[in-house]
mmCIF file of C-alpha atoms in Angstrom:
data_model
loop_
_atom_site.group_PDB
_atom_site.id
_atom_site.type_symbol
_atom_site.label_atom_id
_atom_site.label_comp_id
_atom_site.label_asym_id
_atom_site.label_seq_id
_atom_site.Cartn_x
_atom_site.Cartn_y
_atom_site.Cartn_z
ATOM 1 C CA UNK A 691 0.000 0.000 0.000
ATOM 2 C CA UNK A 692 1.456 3.377 -0.998
ATOM 3 C CA UNK A 693 1.726 6.461 1.231
ATOM 4 C CA UNK A 694 -1.487 8.112 0.032
ATOM 5 C CA UNK A 695 -3.540 4.952 0.393
ATOM 6 C CA UNK A 696 -2.250 4.421 3.937
ATOM 7 C CA UNK A 697 -3.312 7.941 4.871
ATOM 8 C CA UNK A 698 -6.748 7.584 3.289
ATOM 9 C CA UNK A 699 -7.213 4.310 5.164
ATOM 10 C CA UNK A 700 -6.326 6.047 8.459
ATOM 11 C CA UNK A 701 -8.705 8.927 7.712
ATOM 12 C CA UNK A 702 -11.578 6.594 6.851
ATOM 13 C CA UNK A 703 -10.965 4.651 10.037
ATOM 14 C CA UNK A 704 -11.214 7.963 11.912
ATOM 15 C CA UNK A 705 -14.507 8.709 10.123
ATOM 16 C CA UNK A 706 -15.877 5.341 11.185
ATOM 17 C CA UNK A 707 -14.681 5.622 14.781
ATOM 18 C CA UNK A 708 -16.064 9.158 15.118
ATOM 19 C CA UNK A 709 -19.326 8.385 13.275
ATOM 20 C CA UNK A 710 -18.627 11.044 10.653
ATOM 21 C CA UNK A 711 -19.705 11.099 7.020
ATOM 22 C CA UNK A 712 -16.886 13.328 5.775
ATOM 23 C CA UNK A 713 -13.701 15.069 6.824
ATOM 24 C CA UNK A 714 -12.744 18.617 5.820
ATOM 25 C CA UNK A 715 -9.039 19.524 5.887
ATOM 26 C CA UNK A 716 -8.117 23.166 5.412
ATOM 27 C CA UNK A 717 -4.968 23.675 7.464
ATOM 28 C CA UNK A 718 -1.749 24.046 5.480
ATOM 29 C CA UNK A 719 -0.196 21.290 7.593
ATOM 30 C CA UNK A 720 -3.058 18.851 7.086
ATOM 31 C CA UNK A 721 -3.204 19.528 3.352
ATOM 32 C CA UNK A 722 0.511 18.779 2.989
ATOM 33 C CA UNK A 723 0.165 15.618 5.066
ATOM 34 C CA UNK A 724 -2.858 14.260 3.181
ATOM 35 C CA UNK A 725 -1.360 15.007 -0.256
ATOM 36 C CA UNK A 726 2.091 13.590 0.585
ATOM 37 C CA UNK A 727 3.862 16.950 0.591
ATOM 38 C CA UNK A 728 1.904 19.420 -1.566
ATOM 39 C CA UNK A 729 1.659 23.128 -0.703
ATOM 40 C CA UNK A 730 -1.699 24.915 -0.440
ATOM 41 C CA UNK A 731 -0.477 28.232 0.958
ATOM 42 C CA UNK A 732 0.235 31.545 -0.714
ATOM 43 C CA UNK A 733 0.782 33.611 2.413
ATOM 44 C CA UNK A 734 3.327 31.566 4.357
ATOM 45 C CA UNK A 735 2.057 32.999 7.644
ATOM 46 C CA UNK A 736 -1.436 31.574 7.128
ATOM 47 C CA UNK A 737 -2.525 28.462 8.999
ATOM 48 C CA UNK A 738 -5.365 27.886 6.521
ATOM 49 C CA UNK A 739 -4.570 27.321 2.865
ATOM 50 C CA UNK A 740 -6.163 28.273 -0.439
ATOM 51 C CA UNK A 741 -7.537 24.789 -1.047
ATOM 52 C CA UNK A 742 -9.825 22.500 0.933
ATOM 53 C CA UNK A 743 -9.809 18.716 0.970
ATOM 54 C CA UNK A 744 -12.985 16.727 1.559
ATOM 55 C CA UNK A 745 -12.746 12.975 2.160
ATOM 56 C CA UNK A 746 -15.641 10.551 2.480
ATOM 57 C CA UNK A 747 -15.657 6.761 2.715
ATOM 58 C CA UNK A 748 -15.596 6.432 -1.066
ATOM 59 C CA UNK A 749 -14.385 9.747 -2.526
ATOM 60 C CA UNK A 750 -11.742 12.419 -2.177
ATOM 61 C CA UNK A 751 -12.247 15.988 -3.395
ATOM 62 C CA UNK A 752 -10.068 19.058 -3.690
ATOM 63 C CA UNK A 753 -11.904 22.400 -3.696
ATOM 64 C CA UNK A 754 -10.025 25.503 -4.796
ATOM 65 C CA UNK A 755 -10.345 28.557 -7.066
ATOM 66 C CA UNK A 756 -9.285 29.212 -10.635
ATOM 67 C CA UNK A 757 -6.131 30.969 -9.466
ATOM 68 C CA UNK A 758 -4.723 27.978 -7.576
ATOM 69 C CA UNK A 759 -6.109 25.061 -9.581
ATOM 70 C CA UNK A 760 -3.497 25.082 -12.402
ATOM 71 C CA UNK A 761 -0.532 24.965 -10.007
ATOM 72 C CA UNK A 762 -2.109 22.322 -7.798
ATOM 73 C CA UNK A 763 -2.796 20.222 -10.862
ATOM 74 C CA UNK A 764 0.337 20.712 -12.956
ATOM 75 C CA UNK A 765 3.102 21.317 -10.385
ATOM 76 C CA UNK A 766 1.754 19.532 -7.311
ATOM 77 C CA UNK A 767 0.296 16.813 -9.600
ATOM 78 C CA UNK A 768 -2.727 16.271 -7.404
ATOM 79 C CA UNK A 769 -5.029 15.196 -10.214
ATOM 80 C CA UNK A 770 -2.524 12.420 -10.861
ATOM 81 C CA UNK A 771 -3.038 11.380 -7.222
ATOM 82 C CA UNK A 772 -6.718 10.899 -8.016
ATOM 83 C CA UNK A 773 -8.201 13.945 -6.292
ATOM 84 C CA UNK A 774 -11.434 15.134 -7.900
ATOM 85 C CA UNK A 775 -10.995 18.872 -8.496
ATOM 86 C CA UNK A 776 -13.909 21.231 -7.842
ATOM 87 C CA UNK A 777 -12.954 24.709 -9.049
ATOM 88 C CA UNK A 778 -14.802 27.893 -8.013
ATOM 89 C CA UNK A 779 -14.496 31.434 -9.319
ATOM 90 C CA UNK A 780 -12.210 33.496 -7.068
ATOM 91 C CA UNK A 781 -14.967 36.133 -6.674
ATOM 92 C CA UNK A 782 -17.713 33.662 -5.802
ATOM 93 C CA UNK A 783 -19.382 34.325 -2.455
ATOM 94 C CA UNK A 784 -20.358 30.673 -2.049
ATOM 95 C CA UNK A 785 -17.992 27.786 -2.561
ATOM 96 C CA UNK A 786 -18.936 24.269 -3.517
ATOM 97 C CA UNK A 787 -18.126 22.975 -0.042
ATOM 98 C CA UNK A 788 -21.596 23.558 1.394
ATOM 99 C CA UNK A 789 -23.218 21.688 -1.512
ATOM 100 C CA UNK A 790 -20.809 18.782 -1.178
ATOM 101 C CA UNK A 791 -21.439 18.173 2.519
ATOM 102 C CA UNK A 792 -25.108 19.091 2.841
ATOM 103 C CA UNK A 793 -26.925 16.687 5.155
ATOM 104 C CA UNK A 794 -23.675 15.075 6.326
ATOM 105 C CA UNK A 795 -22.071 14.898 9.747
ATOM 106 C CA UNK A 796 -18.672 16.428 9.078
ATOM 107 C CA UNK A 797 -15.418 16.673 10.998
ATOM 108 C CA UNK A 798 -12.730 19.290 10.385
ATOM 109 C CA UNK A 799 -9.162 20.111 11.361
ATOM 110 C CA UNK A 800 -10.187 23.586 12.562
ATOM 111 C CA UNK A 801 -12.814 25.017 14.900
ATOM 112 C CA UNK A 802 -16.182 25.820 13.355
ATOM 113 C CA UNK A 803 -19.759 25.802 14.588
ATOM 114 C CA UNK A 804 -20.674 23.803 11.487
ATOM 115 C CA UNK A 805 -18.208 20.930 11.997
ATOM 116 C CA UNK A 806 -16.977 18.517 14.632
ATOM 117 C CA UNK A 807 -13.477 19.575 15.658
ATOM 118 C CA UNK A 808 -11.162 16.593 15.158
ATOM 119 C CA UNK A 809 -7.957 18.657 14.969
ATOM 120 C CA UNK A 810 -6.310 16.693 17.799
ATOM 121 C CA UNK A 811 -7.014 13.392 16.055
ATOM 122 C CA UNK A 812 -5.573 14.750 12.797
ATOM 123 C CA UNK A 813 -2.467 16.047 14.578
ATOM 124 C CA UNK A 814 -1.905 12.554 15.973
ATOM 125 C CA UNK A 815 -2.192 11.071 12.502
ATOM 126 C CA UNK A 816 0.191 13.704 11.088
ATOM 127 C CA UNK A 817 2.774 12.913 13.748
ATOM 128 C CA UNK A 818 2.958 9.198 12.921
ATOM 129 C CA UNK A 819 5.399 9.483 10.031
ATOM 130 C CA UNK A 820 5.383 6.815 7.361
ATOM 131 C CA UNK A 821 8.657 5.606 5.842
ATOM 132 C CA UNK A 822 8.570 8.002 2.838
ATOM 133 C CA UNK A 823 7.905 10.894 5.219
ATOM 134 C CA UNK A 824 10.789 9.854 7.443
ATOM 135 C CA UNK A 825 13.100 9.915 4.433
ATOM 136 C CA UNK A 826 11.862 13.376 3.442
ATOM 137 C CA UNK A 827 12.448 14.519 7.017
ATOM 138 C CA UNK A 828 16.037 13.256 6.823
ATOM 139 C CA UNK A 829 16.566 15.316 3.684
ATOM 140 C CA UNK A 830 15.004 18.383 5.304
ATOM 141 C CA UNK A 831 17.134 17.952 8.429
ATOM 142 C CA UNK A 832 20.247 17.914 6.274
ATOM 143 C CA UNK A 833 19.109 21.069 4.471
ATOM 144 C CA UNK A 834 18.472 22.925 7.720
ATOM 145 C CA UNK A 835 21.748 21.802 9.266
ATOM 146 C CA UNK A 836 23.731 22.845 6.196
ATOM 147 C CA UNK A 837 21.918 26.189 6.031
ATOM 148 C CA UNK A 838 22.573 26.918 9.706
ATOM 149 C CA UNK A 839 26.231 25.927 9.448
ATOM 150 C CA UNK A 840 26.793 28.030 6.337
ATOM 151 C CA UNK A 841 24.991 31.043 7.799
ATOM 152 C CA UNK A 842 26.677 31.037 11.177
ATOM 153 C CA UNK A 843 30.125 30.886 9.583
ATOM 154 C CA UNK A 844 29.296 34.050 7.636
ATOM 155 C CA UNK A 845 28.535 36.030 10.788
ATOM 156 C CA UNK A 846 30.937 38.793 11.815
ATOM 157 C CA UNK A 847 30.801 41.406 14.581
ATOM 158 C CA UNK A 848 29.087 44.571 13.455
ATOM 159 C CA UNK A 849 26.301 42.857 11.529
ATOM 160 C CA UNK A 850 22.754 43.635 12.586
ATOM 161 C CA UNK A 851 20.269 40.980 13.629
ATOM 162 C CA UNK A 852 18.329 41.747 10.448
ATOM 163 C CA UNK A 853 21.434 41.118 8.359
ATOM 164 C CA UNK A 854 22.133 37.847 10.164
ATOM 165 C CA UNK A 855 18.507 36.723 9.720
ATOM 166 C CA UNK A 856 18.765 37.548 6.003
ATOM 167 C CA UNK A 857 21.870 35.363 5.700
ATOM 168 C CA UNK A 858 20.106 32.473 7.440
ATOM 169 C CA UNK A 859 17.038 32.921 5.218
ATOM 170 C CA UNK A 860 19.176 32.984 2.078
ATOM 171 C CA UNK A 861 21.092 29.841 3.026
ATOM 172 C CA UNK A 862 17.810 28.055 3.792
ATOM 173 C CA UNK A 863 15.832 29.130 0.725
ATOM 174 C CA UNK A 864 18.746 28.574 -1.635
ATOM 175 C CA UNK A 865 18.665 24.922 -0.526
ATOM 176 C CA UNK A 866 14.938 24.620 -1.239
ATOM 177 C CA UNK A 867 13.369 25.019 2.211
ATOM 178 C CA UNK A 868 11.321 27.912 3.547
ATOM 179 C CA UNK A 869 12.413 29.569 6.852
ATOM 180 C CA UNK A 870 9.046 29.870 8.579
ATOM 181 C CA UNK A 871 10.849 30.797 11.825
ATOM 182 C CA UNK A 872 14.024 32.896 11.559
ATOM 183 C CA UNK A 873 14.953 34.327 14.964
ATOM 184 C CA UNK A 874 18.171 36.126 15.874
ATOM 185 C CA UNK A 875 19.428 37.668 19.109
ATOM 186 C CA UNK A 876 22.809 39.202 19.794
ATOM 187 C CA UNK A 877 24.600 39.898 23.068
ATOM 188 C CA UNK A 878 22.212 40.955 25.883
ATOM 189 C CA UNK A 879 19.111 40.107 23.824
ATOM 190 C CA UNK A 880 20.101 36.414 24.008
ATOM 191 C CA UNK A 881 19.531 36.716 27.765
ATOM 192 C CA UNK A 882 16.417 38.884 27.543
ATOM 193 C CA UNK A 883 14.180 37.046 25.052
ATOM 194 C CA UNK A 884 13.405 33.407 24.272
ATOM 195 C CA UNK A 885 11.710 34.366 20.974
ATOM 196 C CA UNK A 886 13.897 37.201 19.655
ATOM 197 C CA UNK A 887 12.478 38.717 16.487
ATOM 198 C CA UNK A 888 15.424 40.323 14.651
ATOM 199 C CA UNK A 889 16.132 44.016 15.244
ATOM 200 C CA UNK A 890 18.698 46.614 14.128
ATOM 201 C CA UNK A 891 20.921 45.752 17.114
ATOM 202 C CA UNK A 892 24.478 44.969 15.981
ATOM 203 C CA UNK A 893 26.572 42.014 17.059
ATOM 204 C CA UNK A 894 29.472 42.517 19.415
ATOM 205 C CA UNK A 895 30.387 39.037 20.762
ATOM 206 C CA UNK A 896 27.474 36.652 21.152
ATOM 207 C CA UNK A 897 24.632 35.503 18.878
ATOM 208 C CA UNK A 898 21.825 32.941 18.807
ATOM 209 C CA UNK A 899 20.224 31.781 15.539
ATOM 210 C CA UNK A 900 16.946 29.835 15.481
ATOM 211 C CA UNK A 901 15.555 28.198 12.351
ATOM 212 C CA UNK A 902 12.383 26.277 11.552
ATOM 213 C CA UNK A 903 12.618 25.208 7.922
ATOM 214 C CA UNK A 904 9.657 23.860 5.945
ATOM 215 C CA UNK A 905 9.704 21.625 2.868
ATOM 216 C CA UNK A 906 7.112 19.084 1.670
ATOM 217 C CA UNK A 907 4.978 20.463 4.506
ATOM 218 C CA UNK A 908 7.345 19.069 7.150
ATOM 219 C CA UNK A 909 8.967 21.441 9.643
ATOM 220 C CA UNK A 910 12.471 20.934 11.048
ATOM 221 C CA UNK A 911 13.941 22.973 13.937
ATOM 222 C CA UNK A 912 17.530 23.817 14.868
ATOM 223 C CA UNK A 913 19.275 26.400 17.087
ATOM 224 C CA UNK A 914 22.958 27.279 17.269
ATOM 225 C CA UNK A 915 24.982 29.850 19.222
ATOM 226 C CA UNK A 916 28.274 31.560 18.420
ATOM 227 C CA UNK A 917 30.651 33.575 20.625
ATOM 228 C CA UNK A 918 33.569 35.722 19.465
ATOM 229 C CA UNK A 919 36.384 35.499 21.988
ATOM 230 C CA UNK A 920 36.803 33.292 25.046
ATOM 231 C CA UNK A 921 33.529 32.022 26.462
ATOM 232 C CA UNK A 922 32.727 33.581 29.866
ATOM 233 C CA UNK A 923 32.592 31.131 32.770
ATOM 234 C CA UNK A 924 28.868 31.662 33.387
ATOM 235 C CA UNK A 925 28.053 30.748 29.796
ATOM 236 C CA UNK A 926 30.328 27.707 29.931
ATOM 237 C CA UNK A 927 28.457 26.461 33.009
ATOM 238 C CA UNK A 928 25.074 27.104 31.419
ATOM 239 C CA UNK A 929 25.937 25.449 28.110
ATOM 240 C CA UNK A 930 27.026 22.314 29.967
ATOM 241 C CA UNK A 931 23.809 22.332 32.006
ATOM 242 C CA UNK A 932 21.478 22.782 29.037
ATOM 243 C CA UNK A 933 23.337 20.047 27.148
ATOM 244 C CA UNK A 934 22.625 17.703 30.063
ATOM 245 C CA UNK A 935 18.917 18.577 29.993
ATOM 246 C CA UNK A 936 18.731 18.113 26.223
ATOM 247 C CA UNK A 937 20.533 14.780 26.449
ATOM 248 C CA UNK A 938 18.071 13.605 29.097
ATOM 249 C CA UNK A 939 15.134 14.513 26.872
ATOM 250 C CA UNK A 940 16.608 12.753 23.854
ATOM 251 C CA UNK A 941 17.646 9.673 25.833
ATOM 252 C CA UNK A 942 14.187 9.152 27.351
ATOM 253 C CA UNK A 943 12.180 9.860 24.181
ATOM 254 C CA UNK A 944 11.661 6.215 23.367
ATOM 255 C CA UNK A 945 8.712 4.222 21.989
ATOM 256 C CA UNK A 946 5.799 3.526 24.341
ATOM 257 C CA UNK A 947 6.905 6.169 26.851
ATOM 258 C CA UNK A 948 4.355 8.724 28.011
ATOM 259 C CA UNK A 949 5.390 12.267 27.114
ATOM 260 C CA UNK A 950 4.810 13.458 30.683
ATOM 261 C CA UNK A 951 7.340 10.865 31.895
ATOM 262 C CA UNK A 952 9.928 12.149 29.401
ATOM 263 C CA UNK A 953 9.254 15.658 30.669
ATOM 264 C CA UNK A 954 9.783 14.683 34.300
ATOM 265 C CA UNK A 955 13.307 13.535 33.406
ATOM 266 C CA UNK A 956 13.958 17.013 31.993
ATOM 267 C CA UNK A 957 12.710 18.673 35.186
ATOM 268 C CA UNK A 958 15.046 16.459 37.225
ATOM 269 C CA UNK A 959 17.956 17.340 34.914
ATOM 270 C CA UNK A 960 17.298 21.039 35.394
ATOM 271 C CA UNK A 961 17.325 20.513 39.164
ATOM 272 C CA UNK A 962 20.467 18.372 39.155
ATOM 273 C CA UNK A 963 22.337 20.976 37.118
ATOM 274 C CA UNK A 964 21.433 23.862 39.411
ATOM 275 C CA UNK A 965 18.707 25.571 37.353
ATOM 276 C CA UNK A 966 15.546 24.101 38.861
ATOM 277 C CA UNK A 967 12.998 26.687 37.689
ATOM 278 C CA UNK A 968 14.317 27.534 34.224
ATOM 279 C CA UNK A 969 11.978 25.045 32.516
ATOM 280 C CA UNK A 970 9.053 27.243 33.574
ATOM 281 C CA UNK A 971 10.318 30.191 31.515
ATOM 282 C CA UNK A 972 9.813 28.620 28.081
ATOM 283 C CA UNK A 973 8.252 25.531 26.533
ATOM 284 C CA UNK A 974 10.632 22.608 26.079
ATOM 285 C CA UNK A 975 9.483 21.534 22.616
ATOM 286 C CA UNK A 976 7.828 18.267 21.742
ATOM 287 C CA UNK A 977 6.466 16.267 18.816
ATOM 288 C CA UNK A 978 7.351 17.736 15.418
ATOM 289 C CA UNK A 979 5.872 16.982 12.008
ATOM 290 C CA UNK A 980 3.766 19.151 9.742
ATOM 291 C CA UNK A 981 3.648 21.816 12.443
ATOM 292 C CA UNK A 982 6.782 23.008 14.188
ATOM 293 C CA UNK A 983 5.257 21.282 17.209
ATOM 294 C CA UNK A 984 2.268 18.989 16.804
ATOM 295 C CA UNK A 985 2.146 18.598 20.592
ATOM 296 C CA UNK A 986 4.216 20.245 23.336
ATOM 297 C CA UNK A 987 5.723 18.195 26.091
ATOM 298 C CA UNK A 988 4.309 19.140 29.514
ATOM 299 C CA UNK A 989 4.294 17.597 33.006
ATOM 300 C CA UNK A 990 0.763 16.298 32.323
ATOM 301 C CA UNK A 991 0.893 15.380 28.627
ATOM 302 C CA UNK A 992 -0.791 12.048 27.919
ATOM 303 C CA UNK A 993 0.657 11.616 24.408
ATOM 304 C CA UNK A 994 2.704 8.474 23.813
ATOM 305 C CA UNK A 995 6.047 8.303 22.004
ATOM 306 C CA UNK A 996 5.932 6.152 18.866
ATOM 307 C CA UNK A 997 8.630 4.825 16.605
ATOM 308 C CA UNK A 998 8.765 6.984 13.489
ATOM 309 C CA UNK A 999 7.853 10.221 15.223
ATOM 310 C CA UNK A 1000 10.036 13.316 15.037
ATOM 311 C CA UNK A 1001 10.790 15.399 18.123
ATOM 312 C CA UNK A 1002 12.275 18.851 18.476
ATOM 313 C CA UNK A 1003 13.244 19.460 22.089
ATOM 314 C CA UNK A 1004 14.543 22.947 22.907
ATOM 315 C CA UNK A 1005 15.544 23.274 26.563
ATOM 316 C CA UNK A 1006 16.861 26.692 27.537
ATOM 317 C CA UNK A 1007 18.577 28.367 30.470
ATOM 318 C CA UNK A 1008 18.659 32.150 30.409
ATOM 319 C CA UNK A 1009 21.355 32.976 27.859
ATOM 320 C CA UNK A 1010 21.688 29.501 26.280
ATOM 321 C CA UNK A 1011 19.576 26.994 24.389
ATOM 322 C CA UNK A 1012 19.959 23.552 22.804
ATOM 323 C CA UNK A 1013 17.787 22.392 19.898
ATOM 324 C CA UNK A 1014 17.881 19.740 17.199
ATOM 325 C CA UNK A 1015 15.240 17.626 15.501
ATOM 326 C CA UNK A 1016 15.417 13.876 16.104
ATOM 327 C CA UNK A 1017 13.692 10.836 14.617
ATOM 328 C CA UNK A 1018 12.648 8.063 17.004
ATOM 329 C CA UNK A 1019 13.900 4.708 15.761
ATOM 330 C CA UNK A 1020 13.365 1.151 16.952
ATOM 331 C CA UNK A 1021 16.845 0.910 18.466
ATOM 332 C CA UNK A 1022 18.007 4.509 18.819
ATOM 333 C CA UNK A 1023 17.183 8.130 18.075
ATOM 334 C CA UNK A 1024 18.633 9.773 14.976
ATOM 335 C CA UNK A 1025 19.621 13.453 15.103
ATOM 336 C CA UNK A 1026 18.375 14.800 11.784
ATOM 337 C CA UNK A 1027 19.970 18.250 12.114
ATOM 338 C CA UNK A 1028 23.410 17.163 13.247
ATOM 339 C CA UNK A 1029 26.322 19.317 12.032
ATOM 340 C CA UNK A 1030 29.248 16.910 11.833
ATOM 341 C CA UNK A 1031 32.127 19.271 12.576
ATOM 342 C CA UNK A 1032 30.272 21.363 15.163
ATOM 343 C CA UNK A 1033 31.846 21.397 18.672
ATOM 344 C CA UNK A 1034 29.894 19.133 21.010
ATOM 345 C CA UNK A 1035 29.495 18.292 24.663
ATOM 346 C CA UNK A 1036 29.384 14.577 25.454
ATOM 347 C CA UNK A 1037 26.847 13.583 28.095
ATOM 348 C CA UNK A 1038 26.772 10.137 29.717
ATOM 349 C CA UNK A 1039 23.290 8.898 30.671
ATOM 350 C CA UNK A 1040 22.994 5.350 31.955
ATOM 351 C CA UNK A 1041 26.093 4.374 29.986
ATOM 352 C CA UNK A 1042 24.854 5.963 26.767
ATOM 353 C CA UNK A 1043 26.979 8.701 25.218
ATOM 354 C CA UNK A 1044 24.855 11.560 23.839
ATOM 355 C CA UNK A 1045 26.568 14.477 22.124
ATOM 356 C CA UNK A 1046 24.904 17.871 22.166
ATOM 357 C CA UNK A 1047 26.017 21.093 20.422
ATOM 358 C CA UNK A 1048 28.273 23.479 22.305
ATOM 359 C CA UNK A 1049 28.546 27.201 21.691
ATOM 360 C CA UNK A 1050 30.848 27.796 18.735
ATOM 361 C CA UNK A 1051 33.808 29.881 19.928
ATOM 362 C CA UNK A 1052 35.620 32.052 17.372
ATOM 363 C CA UNK A 1053 38.949 33.433 18.569
#
């Protein structure tokens, strides 16, 4: 059974279990998942795309307008996948959706008074990556790692955060991925903000670059830090501590483990490394996929880790952060965004050696 057929089978099982007649998918992430990597967005900041998918027990439809239909057909090749196109005029006040689902009990991947909200169920399906998706994720991880490595080695003191963000965006887009998150902080702003939108502030010694790259609908996350000159002692202590927390998260993210249990190991690692309350200052990441995070890890999360899922943990201690995207395997976890020649800190957990990125020091 091919990738598309496996997904349709899972969707139709959801319809049966939820006693629904049809499913409406409008989110950019869900569209990409259901079509095996196609793009329905024009505005990259939009959660909802310019095309809607409707799936019943015996049919699959794609509703869009005359602007988008040619690209979705010719470039995304969705007619070849067997989707029945329903094309509306762009100026039409009423789409064909209401006619298609009249009299049906319908679920959707977004909140609406007209539909049953099954967005959580769809997110769970999106997060269970099939083998072709895992391979695409590997390719995306390599792209993001190469883009980050190339960008950070082009950074020099005196550049503004906007200039650094532009370099990171260029290196990402030139490799075929879209930087849907491109955050940069320099010097004191690394300490002040966990989500630093770039500003005109110019780099003196220290910078943090954060990238979420999207391709085929999948989203891969990576963070790296660079320091010009000898690393201050306080940063050296913090980078070692956050590496230990990150290693604990990665080590315990194994199949059949409850996400809350993984999270508790992170809380203990924060405590053991002398930064007990830092986990409260920012989310720690979680399950990745067609959203940068399909589900966040929390102390009460009931989600279960499955083989074939991707995770992007991002523990932080004020002034430092550690983040890569991993793929959960049967025997071990694969770091998809590893940069081979990047300096690393080796952490020993229960006899397992886990290497996490250090701050790159430039003398």
